[in-house]
Amino acid sequence: MFKIARVGKHLWEEPVISGDRGSGTIFFSGCTMKCIFCQNYEISHDEKGIEISEEKLVSLMLWLQDEGVHNINLVTPSRYGLSLAHTLEKAKLSGLVIPVVYNTSSYERVEMLRLLDGLIDIYLPDMKYADNLLAKKYSGVPNYFEIASKAICEMRRQQPNDIFDGDFIMKKGVIVRHLILPTHAEDSKKVLDFISSVDNRLYVSLMGQYFPTKQVETLCSLFPELQKRITQAEYDDVTEYFFKVGLKNGFSQELNSAIEDYVPTFDLKELQNLLSIL
Ligand code: SF4
């Protein structure tokens, strides 16, 4: 069984993923990390969602493909490893031909990723922190850097080249995402050092859309530094470092995109209706 919280076209991923027809996202409930600032708190922490069978998941992928999306985008599917590998094999045997995107916190074991070798076309990993103390403080996990860095190296091993179609929609490759946190630009620079050391051709998505969620606001005495958005100066500082460290490919964001309107909603009735017709 799988537990999912949302299925549908998503237009706000990187342009090479969303294109003009959208990315076919399937949000899985639960996450390997528990970030206090998570914008999808109700599914990552509270695990809101509906349980579905492997057959239903295959049907959802084929339905999204029929809707015309550019890819199937599996969001936080890390806990499913072997079952996900079986399901993707079945989906491909049943006619799934568009690229499969694996959208992950990167806090996962290399052995699990190896089970997916040959089944994932595009890896979309986060690299959240270089400093393990920040990972412990904000996301409640130990040894983040060691675990996530090995995971990203494995993803690059599986997809060593970034391949696009004539419309510059990604067909294969890796895009590493990094969310810049207020007052932590120096840690962001260390993250860029790491990415550059893996492969300076890697695409990097530098995200500036951090905003203090309701959960963060209720913890204001514990995390006063997280009660604000990042400044343009912080964003520019990290962007300049991106070039300084020799990185070549990436995506940047307008800081005014830091609004809650872009955060998906999780309406289980809508999902239930969709499941009932498949
Ligand atoms: S890794 Fe992403 S989805 Fe998971 S808790 Fe953190 S912000 Fe949320």
XYZ file of C-alpha atoms in Angstrom, residues 15 19 24 26 32 38 40 61 73 79 81 91 96 109-110 115 149 157 159 164 176 206 216 218 243 250 257:
27
model
C 10.537 25.477 -16.085
C 7.000 23.298 -19.123
C 2.173 15.276 -13.097
C 1.833 12.579 -6.921
C 12.122 11.207 5.989
C 7.834 22.671 5.942
C 3.484 20.880 3.302
C 0.395 7.532 -13.425
C 6.683 13.687 -10.451
C 9.845 5.386 2.291
C 11.871 1.828 -2.023
C 3.584 1.120 -14.923
C 4.061 4.627 -19.087
C 20.023 5.399 1.947
C 22.061 4.703 -1.177
C 16.721 -0.314 -6.246
C 25.715 13.934 -0.002
C 25.976 8.195 -10.917
C 21.985 10.042 -14.347
C 16.559 17.997 -22.828
C 19.681 19.889 -6.958
C 18.379 28.284 -5.767
C 7.289 28.470 12.683
C 4.194 29.479 17.033
C 29.291 31.585 -10.132
C 20.798 26.684 -12.599
C 7.422 34.375 -5.200
